[in-house]
Amino acid sequence: MSMNNLGIVVRNIVRADRAAVDRLAGFGVATIHEAMGRVGLAKPYLRPVYAGAKLAGTAVTVLLQPGDNWMLHVAAGELVDGDVVVAACTSDCEDGFFGELLATSFRARGGRGLVIDGGVRDVRELTEMKFPVFSRAINAKGTVKATLGSVNVPVVCAGAPVSPGDAVVADDDGVVFVPAALVADVAAAAADREAGEADKRRRLAAGELGLDMYRMREPLAKAGLRYVE
Amino acid sequence: MSMNNLGIVVRNIVRADRAAVDRLAGFGVATIHEAMGRVGLAKPYLRPVYAGAKLAGTAVTVLLQPGDNWMLHVAAGELVDGDVVVAACTSDCEDGFFGELLATSFRARGGRGLVIDGGVRDVRELTEMKFPVFSRAINAKGTVKATLGSVNVPVVCAGAPVSPGDAVVADDDGVVFVPAALVADVAAAAADREAGEADKRRRLAAGELGLDMYRMREPLAKAGLRYVE
Amino acid sequence: MSMNNLGIVVRNIVRADRAAVDRLAGFGVATIHEAMGRVGLAKPYLRPVYAGAKLAGTAVTVLLQPGDNWMLHVAAGELVDGDVVVAACTSDCEDGFFGELLATSFRARGGRGLVIDGGVRDVRELTEMKFPVFSRAINAKGTVKATLGSVNVPVVCAGAPVSPGDAVVADDDGVVFVPAALVADVAAAAADREAGEADKRRRLAAGELGLDMYRMREPLAKAGLRYVE
Amino acid sequence: MSMNNLGIVVRNIVRADRAAVDRLAGFGVATIHEAMGRVGLAKPYLRPVYAGAKLAGTAVTVLLQPGDNWMLHVAAGELVDGDVVVAACTSDCEDGFFGELLATSFRARGGRGLVIDGGVRDVRELTEMKFPVFSRAINAKGTVKATLGSVNVPVVCAGAPVSPGDAVVADDDGVVFVPAALVADVAAAAADREAGEADKRRRLAAGELGLDMYRMREPLAKAGLRYVE
Amino acid sequence: MSMNNLGIVVRNIVRADRAAVDRLAGFGVATIHEAMGRVGLAKPYLRPVYAGAKLAGTAVTVLLQPGDNWMLHVAAGELVDGDVVVAACTSDCEDGFFGELLATSFRARGGRGLVIDGGVRDVRELTEMKFPVFSRAINAKGTVKATLGSVNVPVVCAGAPVSPGDAVVADDDGVVFVPAALVADVAAAAADREAGEADKRRRLAAGELGLDMYRMREPLAKAGLRYVE
Amino acid sequence: MSMNNLGIVVRNIVRADRAAVDRLAGFGVATIHEAMGRVGLAKPYLRPVYAGAKLAGTAVTVLLQPGDNWMLHVAAGELVDGDVVVAACTSDCEDGFFGELLATSFRARGGRGLVIDGGVRDVRELTEMKFPVFSRAINAKGTVKATLGSVNVPVVCAGAPVSPGDAVVADDDGVVFVPAALVADVAAAAADREAGEADKRRRLAAGELGLDMYRMREPLAKAGLRYVE
């Protein structure tokens, strides 16, 4: 944020490498955030508008004003194929900033979905369109178009910092943002992590305890755990 | 509310015109509240008990006491075909005021559904019955029958004022109340609004920007929006 | 809770009678809590991770530390067939303490599900596995394994006291805990209660009012209810 | 609310009788709401901005838009001596709609205080001015002046319906609204209620139990209360 | 909780040793809960009704019904000198269950204060009386006297389990419950803890770092902490 | 945030110019955030621990883990005169991370106060010491020292992005962060803003309406405002 961060649309943003984003899209949000070192997650109040919604893409960020969705219309003009709109608000507001018409527009311009720290409406239509949206509320309350925010400035969305061009991945477990420069590395780390899980899953399914598989018994005893009959 | 508003059941309420309510039922909640000038919505914490629930009808209002559902039984006796029970509480309470047996009774008396600023239970049964309920919580906690509230007095339900006989419409996007005298006008305004949307949808789907379609570029520039490369 | 309640695993817990628990499993949570005299319910913020999830079993209790799921691994080693893990936390924390790998382990060791006053992740996988989980949040945020809590000590889970070995039943309406010594009696009382409901349902469906069926008109009048034309 | 309720300022409102309001001002909020039959209270999240703040007057109502305080400036022009501004918002918003400059203006125009279902700022200055404010939040966040709401239309403020001209009383215990036509009756009922309390206080202070003074032992026994040694 | 826990008043409770409770009263809530091993705290939403309120005593527990304070009157009859009333509710309710008249009665019967997982009113009077109350809300909303709860059964108050006779201590930092049998030991452990703090305080005030005083540098390095210029 | 942001302490941070920070300290939080263009505010849930607390300084940032205050001890070692500790947490946690002993240490090392998106304890002692703390909760619950976070990495504190070395100002109205490079400009803009307010205050106090002083009547009429008799 700076003294000039409101009322601007930044156009020359550097998007994360598309191929790397697509590799990242193959992993779940929980895996990605673990691969990043447990950072980058939005707060868990962002939830999918319909069960099974998921998305991955590059962030076009929007800073909204409460009760005002003007900047979402501006953002539509900045989308390229593979983008996801990531919208924050200058103060907490659960109005319905977004609905079916904007979804139609976003999709026509290459948009893959929306993550918004605010409310949305037209749930039935969004579900039928299979346009993935992650929001903090469902709210029929409409908004005005009267006050400037910004497009493609760094924002904080649901507690997580996002820069324009960052990768965004969202699924049933939540929403994670990956800095553009790290996407390839995080995808590689996620792949490593997932590779290790198949074997663990098999062993646990066979009844082996995590206590033994992860060699926890000694550190637990050292920490003072006592078994009482 | 007045000094005599507790402990009464008002019988000669004037219901919104049935045919107008049925026309209104053809529109979504977001459209209706826009057609009214963005008023009349319940707060968004009222949610459908099962996905896809929707209802429309004329309000029989109930003022409950916390932890007490006696007045819902009284309300059942006031229902006519096409009514929806709209229940408020004298203080915030998420107890399970309503379940399958009351739903059975309401339906048998002509009730089309329930909107309640409180909790309900028997979710599985309500879903199987397809009895639409919009509530602030799902809660197995039972209630007593010990203290009088009222039936068919004006109430505030989830932040929205409702008078007996008003139209109620609820769907995935929320709950809206329309004063009885305005139902025909609101239905007409909603129809106008929806008529305009088909063309907009087609143009947006073809890639036209809202910026151009709604002629926003000039007012945005006037407000000071700057595009930065 | 006592001064020695942290850092211990109690092994010789007395589980509720399995046959009685299985009888109890035939009733809904609302019915069970009514049969107990309206006690034993967890707060309604505990919700199923997928629609239709339900579980019944005997509690293996866990006291977690915030941001730390070490004790869930310890608890896996204490499960016998028919157990449900019931996890509380020493302070409010919505991190994702539990996911697919732990679910695999719990199931392999006889666990029937999880009730947790905290967050969980891997919603898609848990849904596919049909492993029933009731939690206060869905959250991809991972946890550490660094600080001792306890297993099989009395805990307070979502506001309800639970002792190891108590019966746990959860469905769409919520989660109820039944003290081990009362399970048979509660199952019997639930059966009585349910028996009475079929007749009531039939009469209400035929249009009889609860006002008459429950003989409420006289007490309502005595309490001062007035009908106003 | 109606289809024409936004964008208007109603001027010919009927204020509650000033002398009756001043009598009412001598009672606490709890007493007044009891005297009305336990209705009329705002939800308890409205709190005084400084300890000991209290106010009483006639309501000039304001319907704000989220993030926009334009209508508070319009309301200043409608104040007469003895008024209190009562502000609601078309959706939940905790921005700082009000501060020291508006307080200066309100006071200069005869305003006695503010009740607002939103945020305010300049706490230190308001405290020094002893200008009583009851709000849902303290928030430095500023607002714009871009979208019309209304002045002197009926509103719902913190869950309570208020009409222009109603009496407003607020103290440490909360905020209560009394319909203009009832103010004299409520003041009389409050006086009766308070008259009875001095004797009760004296008897309770002397060690008499409420069980005996209110003759509760018999109804408790009848309800089934058992004393267990 | 059991099937017979509602509708009873237990009279022969065993109170914590008065002298031990009085020793405990000399320590702060944070120190006491640390001395117990970080258990026994109520959730932090319980706050003092006036700044500086503090209390210590033996618990007379009350289980209330939502919107109903009948059992507080019953509890007054069970108080002996040095007791504190600890009230829970069968479901979340922020009504004003308690005010000045009950405070007068409690004090006359030996009561030292109130801890309540609900609302209270008459804040000004309670402050003037210096009757210490810790509650989850301040709310003028009155309650009825219609439904039985219990007195002196085990309850869960703001997430913490409390048995009748347990010690209760509350101050600006919160509320802690100490099982009756542990009071002497906890007081001793608290004294030990406090003894160690004076020296630490002096060293820290002299500029010594906790890193050195607590010998944290080695474990931090072992955990992998890196200092980056 | 990056893949290497956990487990590090950055030492060569660039602090905002001390003289500029001291100029900024002369303005209120509301004025500063307006001067920045209405950005930089923490969410309003951060509140002072005692009435009248205020602070200004340069941020030493801390990223905590839930339930763990180890990094606050590490941060103490990084303080220079005029610093304020600004602590965020990797997930929402209201434990009492901070109390009197750490305050003693911070002050001895030059620390002027604490802003923490978490809980604190020892309210009485902090008040007596006049050590200003702004927190999201007061909570006696203690924390462990087991898991690494970081010191002096960029964090998001209560929704606002903060970099090490940024200016922090907090008072009764909230908490604002000013990027180090902008402090002088913001202080100058705040001075301009305040200069204009004295004249406005005088005119408003004399009864002039903001409607006239701000020339709002024409834009209001243009927006469609109607006065109704």
mmCIF file of C-alpha atoms in Angstrom, chain D residues 4-199:
data_model
loop_
_atom_site.group_PDB
_atom_site.id
_atom_site.type_symbol
_atom_site.label_atom_id
_atom_site.label_comp_id
_atom_site.label_asym_id
_atom_site.label_seq_id
_atom_site.Cartn_x
_atom_site.Cartn_y
_atom_site.Cartn_z
ATOM 1 C CA ASN D 4 -39.557 5.014 -2.515
ATOM 2 C CA ASN D 5 -37.730 4.959 0.787
ATOM 3 C CA LEU D 6 -34.263 5.744 -0.552
ATOM 4 C CA GLY D 7 -33.120 9.224 -1.494
ATOM 5 C CA ILE D 8 -35.632 11.121 0.601
ATOM 6 C CA VAL D 9 -35.620 13.460 3.599
ATOM 7 C CA VAL D 10 -38.902 13.616 5.454
ATOM 8 C CA ARG D 11 -39.378 16.938 7.204
ATOM 9 C CA ASN D 12 -42.719 17.015 8.922
ATOM 10 C CA ILE D 13 -42.045 14.318 11.467
ATOM 11 C CA VAL D 14 -44.024 14.123 14.677
ATOM 12 C CA ARG D 15 -41.726 14.099 17.653
ATOM 13 C CA ALA D 16 -42.585 12.500 20.977
ATOM 14 C CA ASP D 17 -43.702 14.984 23.570
ATOM 15 C CA ARG D 18 -40.599 16.670 24.965
ATOM 16 C CA ALA D 19 -41.792 16.740 28.571
ATOM 17 C CA ALA D 20 -42.652 13.049 28.433
ATOM 18 C CA VAL D 21 -39.247 12.254 26.940
ATOM 19 C CA ASP D 22 -37.595 14.169 29.739
ATOM 20 C CA ARG D 23 -39.572 12.172 32.316
ATOM 21 C CA LEU D 24 -38.486 8.984 30.560
ATOM 22 C CA ALA D 25 -34.882 10.152 30.723
ATOM 23 C CA GLY D 26 -35.027 9.719 34.479
ATOM 24 C CA PHE D 27 -35.233 5.930 34.183
ATOM 25 C CA GLY D 28 -32.671 3.342 33.197
ATOM 26 C CA VAL D 29 -32.852 1.450 29.926
ATOM 27 C CA ALA D 30 -33.573 -1.842 31.675
ATOM 28 C CA THR D 31 -36.505 -0.340 33.555
ATOM 29 C CA ILE D 32 -37.936 1.285 30.431
ATOM 30 C CA HIS D 33 -37.810 -1.887 28.348
ATOM 31 C CA GLU D 34 -39.460 -3.835 31.187
ATOM 32 C CA ALA D 35 -42.136 -1.142 31.429
ATOM 33 C CA MET D 36 -42.826 -1.593 27.690
ATOM 34 C CA GLY D 37 -43.259 -5.344 28.079
ATOM 35 C CA ARG D 38 -39.691 -6.333 27.187
ATOM 36 C CA VAL D 39 -39.618 -4.940 23.685
ATOM 37 C CA GLY D 40 -37.857 -2.048 21.976
ATOM 38 C CA LEU D 41 -34.249 -2.866 22.870
ATOM 39 C CA ALA D 42 -31.406 -2.611 20.388
ATOM 40 C CA LYS D 43 -29.139 -5.643 20.299
ATOM 41 C CA PRO D 44 -26.472 -5.509 23.018
ATOM 42 C CA TYR D 45 -23.589 -5.020 20.586
ATOM 43 C CA LEU D 46 -24.295 -1.277 20.660
ATOM 44 C CA ARG D 47 -21.989 0.058 23.359
ATOM 45 C CA PRO D 48 -21.157 3.515 24.707
ATOM 46 C CA VAL D 49 -17.999 5.026 23.278
ATOM 47 C CA TYR D 50 -16.943 6.145 26.773
ATOM 48 C CA ALA D 51 -17.902 4.792 30.193
ATOM 49 C CA GLY D 52 -20.867 6.579 31.698
ATOM 50 C CA ALA D 53 -22.239 7.945 28.437
ATOM 51 C CA LYS D 54 -26.018 8.373 28.496
ATOM 52 C CA LEU D 55 -28.563 10.145 26.355
ATOM 53 C CA ALA D 56 -32.297 10.676 25.865
ATOM 54 C CA GLY D 57 -34.121 12.493 23.093
ATOM 55 C CA THR D 58 -36.240 12.225 19.990
ATOM 56 C CA ALA D 59 -35.013 10.251 17.011
ATOM 57 C CA VAL D 60 -33.974 11.773 13.725
ATOM 58 C CA THR D 61 -33.411 8.575 11.772
ATOM 59 C CA VAL D 62 -30.796 8.057 9.076
ATOM 60 C CA LEU D 63 -30.401 5.237 6.583
ATOM 61 C CA LEU D 64 -26.765 5.063 5.521
ATOM 62 C CA GLN D 65 -25.088 3.177 2.700
ATOM 63 C CA PRO D 66 -22.015 1.058 3.564
ATOM 64 C CA GLY D 67 -18.815 3.118 3.662
ATOM 65 C CA ASP D 68 -20.716 6.365 3.086
ATOM 66 C CA ASN D 69 -21.677 9.016 5.638
ATOM 67 C CA TRP D 70 -23.276 11.560 3.313
ATOM 68 C CA MET D 71 -26.660 11.277 4.980
ATOM 69 C CA LEU D 72 -25.260 12.207 8.407
ATOM 70 C CA HIS D 73 -24.475 15.609 6.970
ATOM 71 C CA VAL D 74 -28.002 15.839 5.596
ATOM 72 C CA ALA D 75 -29.402 14.805 8.983
ATOM 73 C CA ALA D 76 -27.557 17.659 10.713
ATOM 74 C CA GLY D 77 -29.802 20.012 8.799
ATOM 75 C CA GLU D 78 -32.936 18.398 10.216
ATOM 76 C CA LEU D 79 -32.069 18.544 13.901
ATOM 77 C CA VAL D 80 -34.009 20.518 16.438
ATOM 78 C CA ASP D 81 -33.134 20.922 20.059
ATOM 79 C CA GLY D 82 -33.480 17.640 21.936
ATOM 80 C CA ASP D 83 -32.982 15.308 18.990
ATOM 81 C CA VAL D 84 -30.764 12.243 18.882
ATOM 82 C CA VAL D 85 -29.527 10.922 15.549
ATOM 83 C CA VAL D 86 -30.314 7.222 15.101
ATOM 84 C CA ALA D 87 -28.398 5.757 12.169
ATOM 85 C CA ALA D 88 -28.845 2.399 10.472
ATOM 86 C CA CYS D 89 -27.070 1.067 7.389
ATOM 87 C CA THR D 90 -28.391 -0.869 4.392
ATOM 88 C CA SER D 91 -25.849 -3.576 5.163
ATOM 89 C CA ASP D 92 -23.506 -4.402 8.023
ATOM 90 C CA CYS D 93 -20.569 -2.005 7.967
ATOM 91 C CA GLU D 94 -18.230 -1.002 10.783
ATOM 92 C CA ASP D 95 -16.499 1.914 9.063
ATOM 93 C CA GLY D 96 -15.984 5.100 11.063
ATOM 94 C CA PHE D 97 -18.996 7.066 9.812
ATOM 95 C CA PHE D 98 -18.812 9.740 12.501
ATOM 96 C CA GLY D 99 -16.259 11.747 14.430
ATOM 97 C CA GLU D 100 -15.534 14.967 16.231
ATOM 98 C CA LEU D 101 -16.475 17.402 13.446
ATOM 99 C CA LEU D 102 -19.913 15.918 12.962
ATOM 100 C CA ALA D 103 -20.377 15.822 16.738
ATOM 101 C CA THR D 104 -19.568 19.528 16.857
ATOM 102 C CA SER D 105 -22.119 20.169 14.148
ATOM 103 C CA PHE D 106 -24.823 17.999 15.711
ATOM 104 C CA ARG D 107 -24.389 19.689 19.066
ATOM 105 C CA ALA D 108 -24.494 23.149 17.530
ATOM 106 C CA ARG D 109 -27.816 22.252 15.901
ATOM 107 C CA GLY D 110 -29.395 20.911 19.091
ATOM 108 C CA GLY D 111 -28.411 17.261 18.818
ATOM 109 C CA ARG D 112 -27.985 15.407 22.105
ATOM 110 C CA GLY D 113 -26.096 12.369 20.856
ATOM 111 C CA LEU D 114 -25.834 9.542 18.354
ATOM 112 C CA VAL D 115 -26.907 5.915 18.201
ATOM 113 C CA ILE D 116 -25.346 4.198 15.199
ATOM 114 C CA ASP D 117 -25.383 0.627 13.925
ATOM 115 C CA GLY D 118 -21.883 1.175 12.547
ATOM 116 C CA GLY D 119 -18.468 2.477 13.577
ATOM 117 C CA VAL D 120 -17.269 5.852 14.852
ATOM 118 C CA ARG D 121 -13.868 7.471 15.463
ATOM 119 C CA ASP D 122 -12.254 10.322 17.416
ATOM 120 C CA VAL D 123 -12.988 8.570 20.688
ATOM 121 C CA ARG D 124 -10.730 10.827 22.716
ATOM 122 C CA GLU D 125 -12.342 13.995 21.385
ATOM 123 C CA LEU D 126 -15.889 12.659 21.800
ATOM 124 C CA THR D 127 -15.024 11.756 25.376
ATOM 125 C CA GLU D 128 -13.621 15.212 26.089
ATOM 126 C CA MET D 129 -16.678 16.847 24.502
ATOM 127 C CA LYS D 130 -18.921 14.535 26.529
ATOM 128 C CA PHE D 131 -20.923 13.937 23.370
ATOM 129 C CA PRO D 132 -22.677 10.608 24.010
ATOM 130 C CA VAL D 133 -22.352 8.024 21.236
ATOM 131 C CA PHE D 134 -23.493 4.405 21.189
ATOM 132 C CA SER D 135 -21.984 2.390 18.336
ATOM 133 C CA ARG D 136 -21.217 -1.158 17.200
ATOM 134 C CA ALA D 137 -17.508 -0.444 16.661
ATOM 135 C CA ILE D 138 -14.716 2.041 17.062
ATOM 136 C CA ASN D 139 -12.949 2.357 13.754
ATOM 137 C CA ALA D 140 -10.637 5.017 12.333
ATOM 138 C CA LYS D 141 -11.659 4.003 8.776
ATOM 139 C CA GLY D 142 -13.078 6.996 6.909
ATOM 140 C CA THR D 143 -16.060 7.068 4.592
ATOM 141 C CA VAL D 144 -17.065 8.671 1.275
ATOM 142 C CA LYS D 145 -19.975 10.920 0.323
ATOM 143 C CA ALA D 146 -21.250 9.391 -2.896
ATOM 144 C CA THR D 147 -24.514 7.480 -2.548
ATOM 145 C CA LEU D 148 -27.936 8.539 -1.278
ATOM 146 C CA GLY D 149 -29.660 7.005 1.693
ATOM 147 C CA SER D 150 -32.522 8.688 3.529
ATOM 148 C CA VAL D 151 -33.366 10.790 6.562
ATOM 149 C CA ASN D 152 -36.433 10.366 8.730
ATOM 150 C CA VAL D 153 -37.769 7.151 7.256
ATOM 151 C CA PRO D 154 -38.487 4.164 9.516
ATOM 152 C CA VAL D 155 -35.314 2.113 10.033
ATOM 153 C CA VAL D 156 -34.165 -0.993 11.837
ATOM 154 C CA CYS D 157 -31.235 -0.072 14.099
ATOM 155 C CA ALA D 158 -29.352 -2.990 15.689
ATOM 156 C CA GLY D 159 -32.395 -5.188 15.287
ATOM 157 C CA ALA D 160 -34.943 -2.712 16.682
ATOM 158 C CA PRO D 161 -37.511 -0.843 14.589
ATOM 159 C CA VAL D 162 -37.373 2.946 14.999
ATOM 160 C CA SER D 163 -39.609 5.597 13.515
ATOM 161 C CA PRO D 164 -38.620 9.255 13.244
ATOM 162 C CA GLY D 165 -39.770 11.102 16.349
ATOM 163 C CA ASP D 166 -39.632 8.048 18.636
ATOM 164 C CA ALA D 167 -37.974 8.491 21.998
ATOM 165 C CA VAL D 168 -34.467 7.086 22.415
ATOM 166 C CA VAL D 169 -32.831 6.394 25.752
ATOM 167 C CA ALA D 170 -29.347 4.924 26.156
ATOM 168 C CA ASP D 171 -27.108 4.220 29.123
ATOM 169 C CA ASP D 172 -24.521 1.660 30.295
ATOM 170 C CA ASP D 173 -27.068 -1.129 29.871
ATOM 171 C CA GLY D 174 -27.901 -0.462 26.215
ATOM 172 C CA VAL D 175 -30.284 1.422 23.964
ATOM 173 C CA VAL D 176 -34.096 1.410 23.950
ATOM 174 C CA PHE D 177 -36.546 2.973 21.500
ATOM 175 C CA VAL D 178 -40.048 3.988 22.606
ATOM 176 C CA PRO D 179 -42.748 4.749 20.003
ATOM 177 C CA ALA D 180 -43.690 8.431 20.182
ATOM 178 C CA ALA D 181 -47.308 7.692 21.069
ATOM 179 C CA LEU D 182 -46.346 5.538 24.045
ATOM 180 C CA VAL D 183 -43.774 7.714 25.764
ATOM 181 C CA ALA D 184 -46.015 9.131 28.462
ATOM 182 C CA ASP D 185 -47.511 5.717 29.267
ATOM 183 C CA VAL D 186 -44.118 4.060 29.382
ATOM 184 C CA ALA D 187 -42.738 6.763 31.646
ATOM 185 C CA ALA D 188 -45.663 6.214 34.003
ATOM 186 C CA ALA D 189 -45.206 2.460 33.954
ATOM 187 C CA ALA D 190 -41.486 2.872 34.584
ATOM 188 C CA ALA D 191 -42.232 5.059 37.582
ATOM 189 C CA ASP D 192 -44.589 2.410 38.974
ATOM 190 C CA ARG D 193 -42.000 -0.253 38.441
ATOM 191 C CA GLU D 194 -39.273 1.719 40.147
ATOM 192 C CA ALA D 195 -41.537 2.580 43.070
ATOM 193 C CA GLY D 196 -41.908 -1.108 43.819
ATOM 194 C CA GLU D 197 -38.193 -1.741 43.727
ATOM 195 C CA ALA D 198 -37.110 0.289 46.745
ATOM 196 C CA ASP D 199 -39.063 -1.924 49.104
#
